[in-house]
CSV table of C-alpha atoms in Angstrom, one decimal:
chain,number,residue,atom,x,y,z
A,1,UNK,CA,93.4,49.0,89.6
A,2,UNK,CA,95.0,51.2,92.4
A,3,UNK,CA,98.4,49.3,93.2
A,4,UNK,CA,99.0,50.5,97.3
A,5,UNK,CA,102.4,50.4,98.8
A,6,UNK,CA,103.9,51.0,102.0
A,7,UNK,CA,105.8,54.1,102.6
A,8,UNK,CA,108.8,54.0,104.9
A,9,UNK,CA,107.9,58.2,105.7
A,10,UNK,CA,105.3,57.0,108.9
A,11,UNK,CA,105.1,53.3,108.0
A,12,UNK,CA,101.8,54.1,106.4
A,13,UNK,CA,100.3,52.5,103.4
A,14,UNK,CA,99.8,55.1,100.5
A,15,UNK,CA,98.2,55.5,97.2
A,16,UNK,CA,100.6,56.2,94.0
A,17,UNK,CA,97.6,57.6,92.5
A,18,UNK,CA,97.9,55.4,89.3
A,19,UNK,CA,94.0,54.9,88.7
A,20,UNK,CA,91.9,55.9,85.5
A,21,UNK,CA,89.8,59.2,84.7
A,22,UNK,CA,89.7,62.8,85.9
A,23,UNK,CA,92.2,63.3,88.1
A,24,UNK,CA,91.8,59.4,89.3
A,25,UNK,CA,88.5,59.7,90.5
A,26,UNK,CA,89.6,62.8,93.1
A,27,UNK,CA,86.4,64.4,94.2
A,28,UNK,CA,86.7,65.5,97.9
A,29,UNK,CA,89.8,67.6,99.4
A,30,UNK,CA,90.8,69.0,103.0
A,31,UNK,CA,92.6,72.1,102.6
A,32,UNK,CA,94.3,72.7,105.8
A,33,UNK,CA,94.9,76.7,106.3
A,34,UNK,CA,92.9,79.7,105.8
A,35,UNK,CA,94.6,82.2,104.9
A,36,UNK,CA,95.9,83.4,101.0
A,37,UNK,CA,96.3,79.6,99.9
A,38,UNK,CA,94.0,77.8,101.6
A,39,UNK,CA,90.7,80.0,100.3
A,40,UNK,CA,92.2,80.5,96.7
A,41,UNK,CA,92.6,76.5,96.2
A,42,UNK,CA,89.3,75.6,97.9
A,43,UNK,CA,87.8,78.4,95.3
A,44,UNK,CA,89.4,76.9,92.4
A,45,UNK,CA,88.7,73.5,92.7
A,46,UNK,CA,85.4,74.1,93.0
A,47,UNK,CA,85.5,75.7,90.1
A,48,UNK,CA,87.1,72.9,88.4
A,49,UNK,CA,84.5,70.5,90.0
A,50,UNK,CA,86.1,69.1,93.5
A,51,UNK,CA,84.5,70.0,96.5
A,52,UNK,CA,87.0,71.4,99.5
A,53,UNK,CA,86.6,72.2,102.9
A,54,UNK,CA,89.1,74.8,104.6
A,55,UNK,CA,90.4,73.3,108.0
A,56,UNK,CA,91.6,76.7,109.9
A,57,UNK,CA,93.8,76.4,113.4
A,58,UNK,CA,92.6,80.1,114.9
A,59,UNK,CA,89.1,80.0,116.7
A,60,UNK,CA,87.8,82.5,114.2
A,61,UNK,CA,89.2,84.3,110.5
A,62,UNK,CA,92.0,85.4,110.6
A,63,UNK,CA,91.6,89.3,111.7
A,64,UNK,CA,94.1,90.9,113.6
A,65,UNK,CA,97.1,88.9,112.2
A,66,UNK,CA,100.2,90.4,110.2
A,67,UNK,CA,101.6,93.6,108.9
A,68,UNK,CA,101.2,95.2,105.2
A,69,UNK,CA,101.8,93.3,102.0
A,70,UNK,CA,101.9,93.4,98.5
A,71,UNK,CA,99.6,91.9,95.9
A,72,UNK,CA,101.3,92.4,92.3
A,73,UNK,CA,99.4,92.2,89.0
A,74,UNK,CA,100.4,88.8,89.0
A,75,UNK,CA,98.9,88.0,91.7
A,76,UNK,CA,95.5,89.5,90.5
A,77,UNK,CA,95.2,88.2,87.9
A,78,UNK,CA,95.3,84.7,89.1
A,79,UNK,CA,92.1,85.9,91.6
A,80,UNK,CA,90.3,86.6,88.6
A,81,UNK,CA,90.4,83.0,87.6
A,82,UNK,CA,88.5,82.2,90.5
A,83,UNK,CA,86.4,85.8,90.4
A,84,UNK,CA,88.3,87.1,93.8
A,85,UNK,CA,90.0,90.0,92.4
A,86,UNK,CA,87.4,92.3,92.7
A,87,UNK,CA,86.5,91.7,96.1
A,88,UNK,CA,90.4,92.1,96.9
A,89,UNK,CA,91.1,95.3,95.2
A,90,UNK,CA,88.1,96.4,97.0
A,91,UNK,CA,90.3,95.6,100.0
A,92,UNK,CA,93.6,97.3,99.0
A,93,UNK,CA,95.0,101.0,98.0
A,94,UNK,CA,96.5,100.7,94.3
A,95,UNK,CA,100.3,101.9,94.5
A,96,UNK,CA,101.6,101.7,90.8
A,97,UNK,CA,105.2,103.0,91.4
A,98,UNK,CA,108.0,102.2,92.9
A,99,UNK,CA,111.4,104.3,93.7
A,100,UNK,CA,114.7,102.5,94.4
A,101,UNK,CA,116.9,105.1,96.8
A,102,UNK,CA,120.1,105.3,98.7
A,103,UNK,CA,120.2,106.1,102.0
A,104,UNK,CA,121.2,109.6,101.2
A,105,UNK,CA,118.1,110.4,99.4
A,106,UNK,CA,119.1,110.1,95.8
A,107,UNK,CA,117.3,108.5,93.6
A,108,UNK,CA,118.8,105.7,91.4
A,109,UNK,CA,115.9,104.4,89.5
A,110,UNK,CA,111.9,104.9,89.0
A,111,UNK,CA,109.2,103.0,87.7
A,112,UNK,CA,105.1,103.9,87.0
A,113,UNK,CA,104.1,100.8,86.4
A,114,UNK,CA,103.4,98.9,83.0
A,115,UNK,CA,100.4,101.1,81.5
A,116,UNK,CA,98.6,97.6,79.8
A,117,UNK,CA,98.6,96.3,83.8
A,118,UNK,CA,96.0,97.0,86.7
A,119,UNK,CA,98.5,98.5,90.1
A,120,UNK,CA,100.1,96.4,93.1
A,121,UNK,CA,97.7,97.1,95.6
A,122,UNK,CA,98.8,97.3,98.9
A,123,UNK,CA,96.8,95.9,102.1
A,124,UNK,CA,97.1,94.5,105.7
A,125,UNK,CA,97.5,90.6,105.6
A,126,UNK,CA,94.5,90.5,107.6
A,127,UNK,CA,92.1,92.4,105.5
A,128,UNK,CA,93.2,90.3,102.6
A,129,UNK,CA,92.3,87.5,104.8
A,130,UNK,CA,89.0,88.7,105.3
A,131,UNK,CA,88.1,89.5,101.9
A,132,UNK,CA,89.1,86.2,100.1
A,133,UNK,CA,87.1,84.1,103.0
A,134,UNK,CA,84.3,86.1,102.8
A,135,UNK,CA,84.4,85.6,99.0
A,136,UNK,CA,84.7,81.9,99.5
A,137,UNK,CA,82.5,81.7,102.0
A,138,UNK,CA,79.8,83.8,99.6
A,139,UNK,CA,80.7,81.2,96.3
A,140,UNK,CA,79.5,77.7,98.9
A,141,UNK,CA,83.3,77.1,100.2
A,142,UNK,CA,82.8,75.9,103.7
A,143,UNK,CA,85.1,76.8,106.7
A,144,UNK,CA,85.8,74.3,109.9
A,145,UNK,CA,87.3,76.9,112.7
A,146,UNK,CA,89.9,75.9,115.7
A,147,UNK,CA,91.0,73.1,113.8
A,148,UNK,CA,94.8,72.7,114.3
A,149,UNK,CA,96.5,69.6,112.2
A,150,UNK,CA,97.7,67.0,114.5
A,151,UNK,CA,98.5,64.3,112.0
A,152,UNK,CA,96.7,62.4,109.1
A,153,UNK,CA,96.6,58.8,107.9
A,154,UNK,CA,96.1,57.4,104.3
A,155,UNK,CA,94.1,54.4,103.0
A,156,UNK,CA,93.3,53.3,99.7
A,157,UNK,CA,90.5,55.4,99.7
A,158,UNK,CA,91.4,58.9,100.8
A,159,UNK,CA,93.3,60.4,103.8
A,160,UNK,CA,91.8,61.6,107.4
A,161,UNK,CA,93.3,64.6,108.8
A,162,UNK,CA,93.4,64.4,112.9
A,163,UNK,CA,93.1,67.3,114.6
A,164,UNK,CA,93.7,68.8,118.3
A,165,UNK,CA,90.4,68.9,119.3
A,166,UNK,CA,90.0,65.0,118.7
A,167,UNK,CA,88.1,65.5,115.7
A,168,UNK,CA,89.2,63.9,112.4
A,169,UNK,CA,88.2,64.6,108.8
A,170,UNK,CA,88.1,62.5,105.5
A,171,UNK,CA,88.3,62.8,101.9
A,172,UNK,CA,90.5,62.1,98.8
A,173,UNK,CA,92.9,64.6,99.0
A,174,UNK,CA,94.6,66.3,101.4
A,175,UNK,CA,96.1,69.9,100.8
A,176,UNK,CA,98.7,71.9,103.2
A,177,UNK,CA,97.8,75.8,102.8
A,178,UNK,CA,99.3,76.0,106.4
A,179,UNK,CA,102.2,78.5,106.0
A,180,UNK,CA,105.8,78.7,106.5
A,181,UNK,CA,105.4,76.4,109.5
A,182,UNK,CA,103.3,73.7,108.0
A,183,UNK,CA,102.5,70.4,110.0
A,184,UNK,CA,102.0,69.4,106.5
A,185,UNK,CA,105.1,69.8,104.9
A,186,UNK,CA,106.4,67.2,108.2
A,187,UNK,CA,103.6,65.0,107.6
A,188,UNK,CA,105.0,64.8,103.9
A,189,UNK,CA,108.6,64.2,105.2
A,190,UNK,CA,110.2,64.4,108.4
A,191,UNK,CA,113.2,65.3,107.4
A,192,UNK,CA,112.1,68.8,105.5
A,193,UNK,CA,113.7,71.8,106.1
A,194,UNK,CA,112.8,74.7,108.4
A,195,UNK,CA,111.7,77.7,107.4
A,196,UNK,CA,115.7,80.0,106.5
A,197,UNK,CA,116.2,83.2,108.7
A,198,UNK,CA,117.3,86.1,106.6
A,199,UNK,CA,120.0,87.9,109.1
A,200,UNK,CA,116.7,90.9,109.7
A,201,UNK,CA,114.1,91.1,112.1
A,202,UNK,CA,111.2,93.2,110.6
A,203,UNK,CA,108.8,95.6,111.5
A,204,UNK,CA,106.6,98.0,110.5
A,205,UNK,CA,105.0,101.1,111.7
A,206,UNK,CA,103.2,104.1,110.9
A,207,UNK,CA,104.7,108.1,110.7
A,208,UNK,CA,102.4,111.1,111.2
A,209,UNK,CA,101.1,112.5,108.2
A,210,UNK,CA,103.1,115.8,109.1
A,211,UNK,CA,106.6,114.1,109.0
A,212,UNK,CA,107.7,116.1,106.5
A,213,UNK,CA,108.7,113.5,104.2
A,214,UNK,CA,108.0,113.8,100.5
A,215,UNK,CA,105.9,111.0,98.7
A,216,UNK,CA,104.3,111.0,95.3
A,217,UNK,CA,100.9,109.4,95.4
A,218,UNK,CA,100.4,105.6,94.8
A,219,UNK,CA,104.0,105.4,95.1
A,220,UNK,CA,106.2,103.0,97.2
A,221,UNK,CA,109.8,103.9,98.2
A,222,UNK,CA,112.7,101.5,99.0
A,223,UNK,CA,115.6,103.1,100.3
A,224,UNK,CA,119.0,101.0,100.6
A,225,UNK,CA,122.1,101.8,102.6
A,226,UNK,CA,123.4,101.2,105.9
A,227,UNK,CA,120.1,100.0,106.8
A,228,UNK,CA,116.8,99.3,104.5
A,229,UNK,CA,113.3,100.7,104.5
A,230,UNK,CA,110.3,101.3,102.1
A,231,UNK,CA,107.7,103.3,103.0
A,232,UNK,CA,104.7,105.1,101.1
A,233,UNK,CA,101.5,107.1,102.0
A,234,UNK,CA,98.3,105.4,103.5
A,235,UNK,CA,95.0,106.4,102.7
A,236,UNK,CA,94.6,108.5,105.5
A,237,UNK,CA,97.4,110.5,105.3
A,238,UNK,CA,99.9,108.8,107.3
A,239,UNK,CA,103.5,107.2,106.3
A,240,UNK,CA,103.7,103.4,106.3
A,241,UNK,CA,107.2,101.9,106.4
A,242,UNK,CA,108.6,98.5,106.9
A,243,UNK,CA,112.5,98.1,108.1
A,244,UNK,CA,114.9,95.8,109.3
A,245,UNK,CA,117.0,95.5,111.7
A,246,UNK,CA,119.6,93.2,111.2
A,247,UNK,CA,121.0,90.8,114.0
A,248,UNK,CA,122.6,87.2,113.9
A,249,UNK,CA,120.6,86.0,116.7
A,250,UNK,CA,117.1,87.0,116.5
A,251,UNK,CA,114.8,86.2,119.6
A,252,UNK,CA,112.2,84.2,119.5
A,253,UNK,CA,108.6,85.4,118.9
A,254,UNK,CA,107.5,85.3,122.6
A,255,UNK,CA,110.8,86.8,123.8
A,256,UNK,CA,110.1,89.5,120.9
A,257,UNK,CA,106.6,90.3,122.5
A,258,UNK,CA,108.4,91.5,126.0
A,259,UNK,CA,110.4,93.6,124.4
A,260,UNK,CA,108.6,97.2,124.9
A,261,UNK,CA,107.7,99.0,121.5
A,262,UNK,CA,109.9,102.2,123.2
A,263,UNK,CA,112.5,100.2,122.9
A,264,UNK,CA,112.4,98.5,119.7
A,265,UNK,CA,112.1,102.4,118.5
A,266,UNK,CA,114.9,103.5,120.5
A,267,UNK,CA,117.2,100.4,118.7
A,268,UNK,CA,115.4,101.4,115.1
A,269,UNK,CA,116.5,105.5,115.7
A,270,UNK,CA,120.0,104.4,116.9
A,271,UNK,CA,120.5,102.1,113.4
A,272,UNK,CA,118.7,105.0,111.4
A,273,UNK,CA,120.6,107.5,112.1
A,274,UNK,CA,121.4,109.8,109.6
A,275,UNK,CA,119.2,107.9,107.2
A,276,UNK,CA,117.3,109.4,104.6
A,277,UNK,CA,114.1,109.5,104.8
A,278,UNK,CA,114.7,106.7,108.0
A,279,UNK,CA,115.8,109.0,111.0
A,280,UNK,CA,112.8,111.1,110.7
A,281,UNK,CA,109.9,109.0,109.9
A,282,UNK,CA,111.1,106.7,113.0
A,283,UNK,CA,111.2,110.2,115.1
A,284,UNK,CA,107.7,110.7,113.7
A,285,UNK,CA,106.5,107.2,115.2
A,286,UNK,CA,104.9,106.7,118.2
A,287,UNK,CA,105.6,103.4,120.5
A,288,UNK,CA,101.9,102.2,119.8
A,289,UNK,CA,102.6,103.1,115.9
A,290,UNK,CA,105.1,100.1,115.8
A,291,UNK,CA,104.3,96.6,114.3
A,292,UNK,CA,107.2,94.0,115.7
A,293,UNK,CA,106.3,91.4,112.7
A,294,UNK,CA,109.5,89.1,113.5
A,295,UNK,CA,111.9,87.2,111.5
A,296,UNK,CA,112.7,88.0,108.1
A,297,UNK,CA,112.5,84.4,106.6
A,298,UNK,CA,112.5,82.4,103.4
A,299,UNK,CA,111.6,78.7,102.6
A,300,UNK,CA,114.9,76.7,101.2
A,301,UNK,CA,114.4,74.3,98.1
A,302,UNK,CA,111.6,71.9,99.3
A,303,UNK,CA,112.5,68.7,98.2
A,304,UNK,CA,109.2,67.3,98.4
A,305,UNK,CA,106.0,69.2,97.3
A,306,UNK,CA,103.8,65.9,97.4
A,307,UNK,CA,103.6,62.3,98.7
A,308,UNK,CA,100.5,59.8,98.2
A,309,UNK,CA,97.6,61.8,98.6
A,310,UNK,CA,99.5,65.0,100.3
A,311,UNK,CA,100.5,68.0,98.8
A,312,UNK,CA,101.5,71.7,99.4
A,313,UNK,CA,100.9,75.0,98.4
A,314,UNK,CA,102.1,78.5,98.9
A,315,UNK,CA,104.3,79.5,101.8
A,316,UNK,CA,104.0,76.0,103.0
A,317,UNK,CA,106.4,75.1,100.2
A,318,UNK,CA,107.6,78.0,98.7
A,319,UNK,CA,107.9,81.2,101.0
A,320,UNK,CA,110.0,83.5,98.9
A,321,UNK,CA,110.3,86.8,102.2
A,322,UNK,CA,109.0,89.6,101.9
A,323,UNK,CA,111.8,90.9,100.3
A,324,UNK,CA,110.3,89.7,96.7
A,325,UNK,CA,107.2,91.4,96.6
A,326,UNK,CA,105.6,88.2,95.2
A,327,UNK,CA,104.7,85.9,98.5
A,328,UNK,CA,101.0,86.0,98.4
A,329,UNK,CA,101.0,86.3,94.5
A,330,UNK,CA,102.9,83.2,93.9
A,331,UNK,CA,100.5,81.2,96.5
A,332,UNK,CA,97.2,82.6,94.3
A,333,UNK,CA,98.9,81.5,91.6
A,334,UNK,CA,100.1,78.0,92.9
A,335,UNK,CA,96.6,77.6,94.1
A,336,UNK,CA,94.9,77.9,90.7
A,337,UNK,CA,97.8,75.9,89.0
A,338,UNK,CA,97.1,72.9,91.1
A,339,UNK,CA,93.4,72.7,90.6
A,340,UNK,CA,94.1,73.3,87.1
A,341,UNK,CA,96.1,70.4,87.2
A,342,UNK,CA,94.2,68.4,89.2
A,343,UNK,CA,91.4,69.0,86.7
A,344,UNK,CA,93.4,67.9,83.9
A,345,UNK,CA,95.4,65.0,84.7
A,346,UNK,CA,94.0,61.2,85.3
A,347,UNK,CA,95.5,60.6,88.1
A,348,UNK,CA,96.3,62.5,91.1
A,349,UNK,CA,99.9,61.2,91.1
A,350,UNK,CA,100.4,62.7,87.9
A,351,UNK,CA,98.8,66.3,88.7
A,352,UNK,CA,101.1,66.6,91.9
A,353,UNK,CA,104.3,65.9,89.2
A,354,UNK,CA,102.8,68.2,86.9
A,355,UNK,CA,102.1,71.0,89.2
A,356,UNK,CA,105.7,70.6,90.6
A,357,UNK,CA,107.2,70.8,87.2
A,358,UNK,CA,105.0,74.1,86.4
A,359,UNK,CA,105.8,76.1,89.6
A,360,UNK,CA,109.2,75.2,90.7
A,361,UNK,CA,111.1,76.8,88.3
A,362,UNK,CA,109.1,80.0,88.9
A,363,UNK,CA,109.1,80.0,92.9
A,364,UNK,CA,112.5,79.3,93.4
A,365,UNK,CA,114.6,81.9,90.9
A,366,UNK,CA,112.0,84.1,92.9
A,367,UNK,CA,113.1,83.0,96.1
A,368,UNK,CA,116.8,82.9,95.7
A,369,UNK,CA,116.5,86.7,94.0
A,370,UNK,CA,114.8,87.6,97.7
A,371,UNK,CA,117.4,86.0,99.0
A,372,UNK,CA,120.2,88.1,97.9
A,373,UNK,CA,118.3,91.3,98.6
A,374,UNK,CA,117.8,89.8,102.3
A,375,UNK,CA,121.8,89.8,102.4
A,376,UNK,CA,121.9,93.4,101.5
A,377,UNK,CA,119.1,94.2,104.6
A,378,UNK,CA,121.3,92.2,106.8
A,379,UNK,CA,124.4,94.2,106.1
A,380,UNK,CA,126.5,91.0,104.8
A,381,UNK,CA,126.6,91.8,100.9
A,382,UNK,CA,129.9,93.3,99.4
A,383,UNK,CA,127.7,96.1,97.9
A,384,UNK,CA,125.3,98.5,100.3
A,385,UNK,CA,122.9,98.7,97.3
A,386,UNK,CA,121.9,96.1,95.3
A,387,UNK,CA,122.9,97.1,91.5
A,388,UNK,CA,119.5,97.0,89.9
A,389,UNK,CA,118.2,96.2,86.1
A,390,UNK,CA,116.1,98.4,84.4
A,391,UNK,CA,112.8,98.4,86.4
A,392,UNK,CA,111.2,97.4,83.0
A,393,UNK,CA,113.5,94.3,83.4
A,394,UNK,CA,113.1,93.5,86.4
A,395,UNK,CA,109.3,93.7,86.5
A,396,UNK,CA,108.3,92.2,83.0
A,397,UNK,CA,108.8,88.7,83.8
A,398,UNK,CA,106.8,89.2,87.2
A,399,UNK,CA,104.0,90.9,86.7
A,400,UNK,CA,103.2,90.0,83.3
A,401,UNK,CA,103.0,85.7,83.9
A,402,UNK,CA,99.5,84.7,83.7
A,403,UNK,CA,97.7,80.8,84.1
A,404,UNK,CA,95.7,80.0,81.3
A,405,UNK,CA,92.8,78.0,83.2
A,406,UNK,CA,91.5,77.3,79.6
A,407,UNK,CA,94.5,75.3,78.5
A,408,UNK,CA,94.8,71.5,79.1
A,409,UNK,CA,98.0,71.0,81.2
A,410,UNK,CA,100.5,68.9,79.4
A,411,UNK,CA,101.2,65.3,80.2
């Protein structure tokens, strides 16, 4: 039988989970967030036979929202699991290489890419978005728009999500895909931490093709110093670059916004100044060119993933900044590894534990590697540029980790 207990966290009553058979009778799940995690899980535990319905706070999919990112090898293969890889690679513009740089322009290290591996593919957050909804939507996942988590309440029998258009939701399960700010992760426990801020504000922009800059196709550039950038060439031509610019007391987001993009530039060309390749593709940047993407930030140990029938996946619990490379790579793969789980164990109780115990390790050496690079953007390391391994090295244990949705996870 189901033994229920009372939770101090809310005062609500709360299932331990400790019932008989697959994944203790777990059928139904709210995932709350659409945008890498929230799809990705919804699509996976369909496949391993739940049924999941993505709550999403904006009006509409997600377009519009978010600068370029990164989606390793990693990362695709844990959308093949599901079958989304191909309709994400569709999405993207495969760049294989990668050069580490001072800001002087030489070259300290190059890597091509493992030759037995498929390319990073680079993409704007949105139009990754876009392409795993529309896959989910296309495989019988089913979307509930302008639904912003309020709170949620568990019973015996499942958990109802409440949301702030008076509306509320039921099933077994509930699943925060909500991102670095997750209402979840506060449901789960009040006393979580907030989201870390990485001494950098970030932005991004795009150079005119003619900036006179040199770069090798389908290769990305990261060029430390003084001041950090990475850059590489679009596919029509034009110079994408990301960059910091490092402050102790960032503004908020809406104070951000008033900021003209003028003179954001004018504050970027002043910092970049004599950097190499910095100064000129910031010369070669128009106003309207420039993405102000925000706060460089990080998630801090989580120390609660789960509780009752609540859990958490990707940035909600495990953000790592964009300085790894591996944000939306380690959600896709978080995603599968908790339906996996979730398929596996008997009780739900035990597949939260289980998942834990598989991606913790993973996420966090991730996250505390980003973390170290962020002290490098933000100017407070003892060293200007990070002393890197051999890219063989530093890649290997990345790129080549794969889930094997075959397997039976382990008691």
């Amino acid at each position: 039988m189901s033994q229920i207990q009372a939770h101090p966290v809310g005062g609500v009553l709360r299932d331990n989970g400790d019932r008989g058979g697959h994944g203790g009778g777990i059928r139904t799940a709210l995932v709350i967030g659409g945008g890498v995690a929230g799809p990705v899980v919804a699509l996976a535990l369909r496949k391993a036979g739940f049924t999941a319905t993505v709550h999403e706070a904006y009006p509409t999919a997600a377009d519009g929202i978010g600068a370029w990112l990164g989606l390793a090898p990693n990362g695709l293969a844990a959308l093949a699991t599901v079958g989304a890889d191909a309709a994400v690679r569709a999405a993207g513009q495969p760049v294989p290489g990668v050069v580490m740089a001072d800001g002087a322009g030489r070259q300290l290290t190059r890597f091509d890419g493992f030759p037995e591996l498929p390319a990073t593919m680079t993409m704007p957050r949105d139009r990754l978005f876009r392409a795993l909804t529309d896959h989910a939507v296309a495989e019988g996942v089913r979307f509930a728009y302008g639904k912003r988590l309020v709170g949620a309440e568990e019973t015996a029998d499942g958990v109802t999500a409440r949301f702030a258009d008076g509306t509320t939701a039921t099933a077994d399960l509930l699943i925060g895909a909500d991102g670095i700010r997750s209402t979840v992760r506060t449901l789960i426990d009040p006393a979580a931490p907030a989201p870390e801020y990485g001494g950098v504000l970030s932005f991004g922009g795009f150079a005119a093709a003619d900036s006179s800059v040199e770069v090798a196709p389908g290769t990305m550039y990261f060029a430390f110093g003084r001041a950090f950038m990475g850059y590489w060439r679009g596919p029509d031509g034009r110079l994408i670059w990301f960059a910091g610019l490092p402050t102790d007391n960032p503004p908020s987001q809406q104070e951000l916004a008033r900021v003209p993009a003028a003179e954001w530039l004018d504050r970027l060309r002043a910092l970049y100044a004599g950097h190499v390749p910095g100064e000129r593709l910031l010369r070669h940047t128009a106003p309207d060119a420039l993405m102000v993407v925000g706060r460089m930030e990080r998630m801090p140990s989580v120390p609660h993933w789960h509780r009752g029938r609540m859990v958490l996946v990707g940035d909600a619990v495990h953000a790592p900044s964009s300085s790894s490379g591996q944000g939306a790579s380690l959600a896709i793969e978080s995603a599968v590894e908790l339906a996996r789980c979730l398929r596996d164990r008997p009780t739900y109780g035990e597949a939260f534990a289980a998942y834990e115990a598989l991606r913790r390790p993973r996420v966090e050496a991730i996250g505390q590697s980003a973390a170290a690079v962020n002290e490098v953007k933000a100017g407070k390391s003892a060293a200007p540029v990070p002393a890197f391994p051999a890219p063989e090295e530093m890649f290997r244990a990345l790129h080549f980790h794969r889930i094997d949705w075959a397997a039976t996870v382990p008691a």
